[in-house]
PDB file of C-alpha atoms in Angstrom:
ATOM      1  CA  MET A   1      22.473  60.079 122.199  1.00  0.00           C
ATOM      2  CA  THR A   2      22.819  63.212 120.069  1.00  0.00           C
ATOM      3  CA  GLN A   3      21.086  63.843 116.746  1.00  0.00           C
ATOM      4  CA  THR A   4      22.416  66.527 114.409  1.00  0.00           C
ATOM      5  CA  GLY A   5      19.029  67.859 113.324  1.00  0.00           C
ATOM      6  CA  LEU A   6      20.404  68.546 109.830  1.00  0.00           C
ATOM      7  CA  ALA A   7      17.889  68.634 106.984  1.00  0.00           C
ATOM      8  CA  ASN A   8      17.900  65.553 104.730  1.00  0.00           C
ATOM      9  CA  ALA A   9      20.195  63.740 107.159  1.00  0.00           C
ATOM     10  CA  ASP A  10      19.759  61.024 109.749  1.00  0.00           C
ATOM     11  CA  VAL A  11      22.983  61.226 111.770  1.00  0.00           C
ATOM     12  CA  THR A  12      23.074  60.081 115.401  1.00  0.00           C
ATOM     13  CA  LEU A  13      26.020  59.939 117.815  1.00  0.00           C
ATOM     14  CA  TYR A  14      26.004  57.490 120.718  1.00  0.00           C
ATOM     15  CA  GLU A  15      28.735  58.649 123.086  1.00  0.00           C
ATOM     16  CA  SER A  16      30.331  56.033 125.335  1.00  0.00           C
ATOM     17  CA  TRP A  17      28.668  53.287 123.300  1.00  0.00           C
ATOM     18  CA  VAL A  18      31.357  50.939 124.599  1.00  0.00           C
ATOM     19  CA  VAL A  19      32.988  51.434 128.008  1.00  0.00           C
ATOM     20  CA  SER A  20      36.494  52.870 128.030  1.00  0.00           C
ATOM     21  CA  GLN A  21      38.378  49.770 129.245  1.00  0.00           C
ATOM     22  CA  GLU A  22      36.765  47.516 126.644  1.00  0.00           C
ATOM     23  CA  ALA A  23      37.430  50.131 123.947  1.00  0.00           C
ATOM     24  CA  ASP A  24      41.094  50.234 125.080  1.00  0.00           C
ATOM     25  CA  ASP A  25      41.334  46.446 124.794  1.00  0.00           C
ATOM     26  CA  TRP A  26      39.691  46.386 121.359  1.00  0.00           C
ATOM     27  CA  MET A  27      42.003  49.079 120.049  1.00  0.00           C
ATOM     28  CA  ALA A  28      45.193  47.413 121.315  1.00  0.00           C
ATOM     29  CA  GLU A  29      44.203  44.046 119.837  1.00  0.00           C
ATOM     30  CA  LEU A  30      43.098  45.489 116.490  1.00  0.00           C
ATOM     31  CA  ILE A  31      46.288  47.512 116.015  1.00  0.00           C
ATOM     32  CA  LYS A  32      48.366  44.421 116.759  1.00  0.00           C
ATOM     33  CA  GLN A  33      46.462  41.809 114.714  1.00  0.00           C
ATOM     34  CA  THR A  34      45.467  43.795 111.603  1.00  0.00           C
ATOM     35  CA  PRO A  35      47.548  43.467 108.400  1.00  0.00           C
ATOM     36  CA  TRP A  36      47.560  47.189 107.634  1.00  0.00           C
ATOM     37  CA  GLU A  37      47.981  48.560 104.113  1.00  0.00           C
ATOM     38  CA  GLN A  38      48.629  52.037 102.757  1.00  0.00           C
ATOM     39  CA  PRO A  39      47.281  52.036  99.185  1.00  0.00           C
ATOM     40  CA  GLN A  40      48.376  54.542  96.556  1.00  0.00           C
ATOM     41  CA  VAL A  41      45.965  56.832  94.707  1.00  0.00           C
ATOM     42  CA  GLN A  42      46.532  58.502  91.353  1.00  0.00           C
ATOM     43  CA  VAL A  43      46.146  62.294  91.270  1.00  0.00           C
ATOM     44  CA  TYR A  44      46.863  64.029  87.959  1.00  0.00           C
ATOM     45  CA  GLY A  45      49.085  61.161  86.858  1.00  0.00           C
ATOM     46  CA  LYS A  46      51.115  61.005  90.077  1.00  0.00           C
ATOM     47  CA  SER A  47      50.883  58.301  92.719  1.00  0.00           C
ATOM     48  CA  TYR A  48      50.459  59.231  96.394  1.00  0.00           C
ATOM     49  CA  PRO A  49      49.972  57.091  99.515  1.00  0.00           C
ATOM     50  CA  ILE A  50      46.625  57.708 101.201  1.00  0.00           C
ATOM     51  CA  PRO A  51      47.098  59.561 104.521  1.00  0.00           C
ATOM     52  CA  ARG A  52      46.161  56.659 106.836  1.00  0.00           C
ATOM     53  CA  LEU A  53      46.436  52.874 107.050  1.00  0.00           C
ATOM     54  CA  VAL A  54      43.472  50.677 106.121  1.00  0.00           C
ATOM     55  CA  ALA A  55      42.124  47.126 106.207  1.00  0.00           C
ATOM     56  CA  TRP A  56      38.875  45.662 104.819  1.00  0.00           C
ATOM     57  CA  TYR A  57      37.187  42.646 106.430  1.00  0.00           C
ATOM     58  CA  GLY A  58      34.069  41.029 105.057  1.00  0.00           C
ATOM     59  CA  ASP A  59      32.019  37.958 104.362  1.00  0.00           C
ATOM     60  CA  PRO A  60      33.475  35.595 101.729  1.00  0.00           C
ATOM     61  CA  GLY A  61      33.491  37.206  98.295  1.00  0.00           C
ATOM     62  CA  ILE A  62      32.579  40.670  99.583  1.00  0.00           C
ATOM     63  CA  SER A  63      35.092  43.181  98.244  1.00  0.00           C
ATOM     64  CA  TYR A  64      34.847  46.951  98.479  1.00  0.00           C
ATOM     65  CA  GLY A  65      36.163  49.702  96.246  1.00  0.00           C
ATOM     66  CA  TYR A  66      36.264  53.489  96.305  1.00  0.00           C
ATOM     67  CA  SER A  67      38.456  56.183  94.712  1.00  0.00           C
ATOM     68  CA  SER A  68      39.743  53.554  92.234  1.00  0.00           C
ATOM     69  CA  LEU A  69      40.996  51.420  95.160  1.00  0.00           C
ATOM     70  CA  ALA A  70      39.847  47.803  95.425  1.00  0.00           C
ATOM     71  CA  HIS A  71      39.880  45.926  98.712  1.00  0.00           C
ATOM     72  CA  PRO A  72      39.361  42.146  98.663  1.00  0.00           C
ATOM     73  CA  SER A  73      37.987  40.984 101.989  1.00  0.00           C
ATOM     74  CA  LEU A  74      40.021  39.581 104.839  1.00  0.00           C
ATOM     75  CA  PRO A  75      38.179  36.909 106.864  1.00  0.00           C
ATOM     76  CA  TRP A  76      36.480  38.096 110.056  1.00  0.00           C
ATOM     77  CA  THR A  77      38.535  37.664 113.199  1.00  0.00           C
ATOM     78  CA  GLU A  78      36.809  36.492 116.367  1.00  0.00           C
ATOM     79  CA  LEU A  79      37.021  40.010 117.832  1.00  0.00           C
ATOM     80  CA  LEU A  80      35.687  41.745 114.706  1.00  0.00           C
ATOM     81  CA  GLY A  81      32.898  39.195 114.421  1.00  0.00           C
ATOM     82  CA  ASP A  82      31.885  39.927 118.013  1.00  0.00           C
ATOM     83  CA  ILE A  83      31.990  43.707 117.463  1.00  0.00           C
ATOM     84  CA  ARG A  84      30.011  43.352 114.225  1.00  0.00           C
ATOM     85  CA  GLY A  85      27.340  41.359 116.054  1.00  0.00           C
ATOM     86  CA  ARG A  86      26.987  44.009 118.757  1.00  0.00           C
ATOM     87  CA  VAL A  87      26.840  46.879 116.257  1.00  0.00           C
ATOM     88  CA  SER A  88      24.366  45.020 114.058  1.00  0.00           C
ATOM     89  CA  ARG A  89      22.037  44.199 116.961  1.00  0.00           C
ATOM     90  CA  PHE A  90      22.217  47.767 118.254  1.00  0.00           C
ATOM     91  CA  CYS A  91      21.483  49.282 114.811  1.00  0.00           C
ATOM     92  CA  GLU A  92      18.958  46.542 113.957  1.00  0.00           C
ATOM     93  CA  HIS A  93      20.708  46.295 110.606  1.00  0.00           C
ATOM     94  CA  PRO A  94      22.956  43.599 109.090  1.00  0.00           C
ATOM     95  CA  PHE A  95      26.552  44.367 108.065  1.00  0.00           C
ATOM     96  CA  ASN A  96      28.732  42.185 105.837  1.00  0.00           C
ATOM     97  CA  GLY A  97      31.898  44.270 105.836  1.00  0.00           C
ATOM     98  CA  VAL A  98      33.968  46.724 107.840  1.00  0.00           C
ATOM     99  CA  LEU A  99      36.580  49.215 106.667  1.00  0.00           C
ATOM    100  CA  ILE A 100      39.087  49.990 109.402  1.00  0.00           C
ATOM    101  CA  ASN A 101      41.003  53.260 109.146  1.00  0.00           C
ATOM    102  CA  TYR A 102      44.092  53.723 111.311  1.00  0.00           C
ATOM    103  CA  TYR A 103      44.895  57.388 111.925  1.00  0.00           C
ATOM    104  CA  ARG A 104      48.396  57.310 113.388  1.00  0.00           C
ATOM    105  CA  ASN A 105      48.534  61.023 114.270  1.00  0.00           C
ATOM    106  CA  GLY A 106      46.936  64.370 113.397  1.00  0.00           C
ATOM    107  CA  GLN A 107      48.434  64.350 109.900  1.00  0.00           C
ATOM    108  CA  ASP A 108      46.471  61.226 108.941  1.00  0.00           C
ATOM    109  CA  ALA A 109      43.106  62.225 107.520  1.00  0.00           C
ATOM    110  CA  MET A 110      40.096  61.420 105.332  1.00  0.00           C
ATOM    111  CA  GLY A 111      39.061  63.977 102.705  1.00  0.00           C
ATOM    112  CA  TRP A 112      35.576  65.116 101.795  1.00  0.00           C
ATOM    113  CA  HIS A 113      33.388  62.324 100.451  1.00  0.00           C
ATOM    114  CA  SER A 114      30.008  60.606 100.664  1.00  0.00           C
ATOM    115  CA  ASP A 115      29.567  56.871 101.134  1.00  0.00           C
ATOM    116  CA  SER A 116      27.489  56.700  97.972  1.00  0.00           C
ATOM    117  CA  GLU A 117      29.002  53.857  95.953  1.00  0.00           C
ATOM    118  CA  ALA A 118      26.380  51.864  94.032  1.00  0.00           C
ATOM    119  CA  VAL A 119      27.220  48.657  95.948  1.00  0.00           C
ATOM    120  CA  LEU A 120      25.954  50.323  99.150  1.00  0.00           C
ATOM    121  CA  GLY A 121      22.448  50.751  97.768  1.00  0.00           C
ATOM    122  CA  ARG A 122      20.194  53.801  97.697  1.00  0.00           C
ATOM    123  CA  ASN A 123      20.012  54.743 101.404  1.00  0.00           C
ATOM    124  CA  PRO A 124      22.858  52.936 103.157  1.00  0.00           C
ATOM    125  CA  THR A 125      23.255  52.574 106.894  1.00  0.00           C
ATOM    126  CA  ILE A 126      26.846  53.250 107.943  1.00  0.00           C
ATOM    127  CA  ALA A 127      27.835  52.562 111.558  1.00  0.00           C
ATOM    128  CA  SER A 128      31.142  54.136 112.544  1.00  0.00           C
ATOM    129  CA  LEU A 129      32.878  53.057 115.762  1.00  0.00           C
ATOM    130  CA  SER A 130      35.692  55.302 117.057  1.00  0.00           C
ATOM    131  CA  LEU A 131      38.520  54.038 119.246  1.00  0.00           C
ATOM    132  CA  GLY A 132      41.403  56.141 120.549  1.00  0.00           C
ATOM    133  CA  GLU A 133      42.110  59.853 120.224  1.00  0.00           C
ATOM    134  CA  ALA A 134      39.050  62.048 119.663  1.00  0.00           C
ATOM    135  CA  ARG A 135      38.849  63.599 116.192  1.00  0.00           C
ATOM    136  CA  ARG A 136      36.526  66.161 114.652  1.00  0.00           C
ATOM    137  CA  PHE A 137      34.042  64.852 112.065  1.00  0.00           C
ATOM    138  CA  ASP A 138      32.851  67.596 109.713  1.00  0.00           C
ATOM    139  CA  LEU A 139      29.688  67.635 107.605  1.00  0.00           C
ATOM    140  CA  ARG A 140      28.870  69.895 104.669  1.00  0.00           C
ATOM    141  CA  ARG A 141      25.995  69.925 102.215  1.00  0.00           C
ATOM    142  CA  ARG A 142      26.955  68.580  98.774  1.00  0.00           C
ATOM    143  CA  GLY A 143      27.972  71.393  96.439  1.00  0.00           C
ATOM    144  CA  VAL A 144      28.751  73.753  99.346  1.00  0.00           C
ATOM    145  CA  GLN A 145      32.290  74.480 100.582  1.00  0.00           C
ATOM    146  CA  ARG A 146      31.350  75.627 104.092  1.00  0.00           C
ATOM    147  CA  ILE A 147      31.378  73.204 107.039  1.00  0.00           C
ATOM    148  CA  GLU A 148      27.847  73.199 108.405  1.00  0.00           C
ATOM    149  CA  HIS A 149      28.213  70.894 111.387  1.00  0.00           C
ATOM    150  CA  SER A 150      31.018  69.216 113.341  1.00  0.00           C
ATOM    151  CA  ILE A 151      30.921  66.307 115.777  1.00  0.00           C
ATOM    152  CA  GLU A 152      33.634  65.227 118.211  1.00  0.00           C
ATOM    153  CA  LEU A 153      34.121  61.470 117.770  1.00  0.00           C
ATOM    154  CA  THR A 154      35.363  60.271 121.146  1.00  0.00           C
ATOM    155  CA  HIS A 155      36.828  56.981 122.354  1.00  0.00           C
ATOM    156  CA  GLY A 156      34.102  54.323 122.330  1.00  0.00           C
ATOM    157  CA  SER A 157      31.503  56.409 120.481  1.00  0.00           C
ATOM    158  CA  LEU A 158      29.294  55.080 117.684  1.00  0.00           C
ATOM    159  CA  LEU A 159      28.108  57.357 114.860  1.00  0.00           C
ATOM    160  CA  VAL A 160      25.241  56.024 112.739  1.00  0.00           C
ATOM    161  CA  MET A 161      24.291  57.579 109.389  1.00  0.00           C
ATOM    162  CA  ARG A 162      21.079  56.391 107.727  1.00  0.00           C
ATOM    163  CA  GLY A 163      18.528  57.243 105.099  1.00  0.00           C
ATOM    164  CA  ALA A 164      19.258  59.945 102.528  1.00  0.00           C
ATOM    165  CA  THR A 165      22.301  61.331 104.367  1.00  0.00           C
ATOM    166  CA  GLN A 166      24.826  60.234 101.711  1.00  0.00           C
ATOM    167  CA  HIS A 167      22.741  61.821  98.907  1.00  0.00           C
ATOM    168  CA  TYR A 168      22.806  65.293 100.433  1.00  0.00           C
ATOM    169  CA  TRP A 169      25.889  65.438 102.665  1.00  0.00           C
ATOM    170  CA  GLN A 170      29.657  64.920 102.581  1.00  0.00           C
ATOM    171  CA  HIS A 171      31.923  64.297 105.553  1.00  0.00           C
ATOM    172  CA  GLN A 172      35.628  64.425 106.413  1.00  0.00           C
ATOM    173  CA  VAL A 173      38.187  63.931 109.167  1.00  0.00           C
ATOM    174  CA  ALA A 174      40.580  66.802 108.507  1.00  0.00           C
ATOM    175  CA  ARG A 175      44.295  67.039 109.201  1.00  0.00           C
ATOM    176  CA  THR A 176      45.303  68.929 112.299  1.00  0.00           C
ATOM    177  CA  LYS A 177      48.601  70.438 113.449  1.00  0.00           C
ATOM    178  CA  ARG A 178      47.787  69.568 117.052  1.00  0.00           C
ATOM    179  CA  SER A 179      49.821  66.762 118.557  1.00  0.00           C
ATOM    180  CA  MET A 180      47.519  63.731 118.589  1.00  0.00           C
ATOM    181  CA  SER A 181      47.829  60.073 119.399  1.00  0.00           C
ATOM    182  CA  SER A 182      46.379  57.284 117.279  1.00  0.00           C
ATOM    183  CA  ARG A 183      42.769  56.530 116.439  1.00  0.00           C
ATOM    184  CA  LEU A 184      40.919  53.638 114.828  1.00  0.00           C
ATOM    185  CA  ASN A 185      37.653  54.049 112.979  1.00  0.00           C
ATOM    186  CA  LEU A 186      35.604  50.959 112.087  1.00  0.00           C
ATOM    187  CA  THR A 187      32.931  51.708 109.477  1.00  0.00           C
ATOM    188  CA  PHE A 188      30.449  48.863 109.186  1.00  0.00           C
ATOM    189  CA  ARG A 189      28.390  48.635 106.003  1.00  0.00           C
ATOM    190  CA  TRP A 190      26.268  46.292 103.916  1.00  0.00           C
ATOM    191  CA  ILE A 191      27.649  45.587 100.445  1.00  0.00           C
ATOM    192  CA  ARG A 192      25.079  44.421  97.891  1.00  0.00           C
ATOM    193  CA  THR A 193      26.248  41.451  95.845  1.00  0.00           C
TER     194      THR A 193
END
């Protein structure tokens, strides 16, 4: 377990949260069974595909939206239900949805943002499970351009962000020119209805 020690942040990394062979099995099954989408976003009147594939699973009626994208929920699969249960018990926090991001290579990325949508509530708990190729997770204080802290998200690790983190900090998974294989990131959250 590693805590960042950043002010106004509660960010903890649990390396090897799931053993490698089980993480391998989860990743292979999720890549195969998930109906991946690549939504388009509007930037200055032009439409661009987001640089990754995504899928949103949740309890009935639980949809999720960000960056003008709306995701109606897919029903939980047996595997995702089992993973959700384990993550929820470990975090001692309920989750009613998971956003899965599929980074196919180093050019797939997630830009700077905070998970601060109103439907997540004031101090959301976000549990982020990484499967596959390790990627760097950067943190910067809101309103500041400089990266203040980076974490290597390895295969089978679980990153948990709690408390006021989303009010004061932004995070990203940046593009890289290095040759990289694929990665899945499952971000479990509680959506208020």
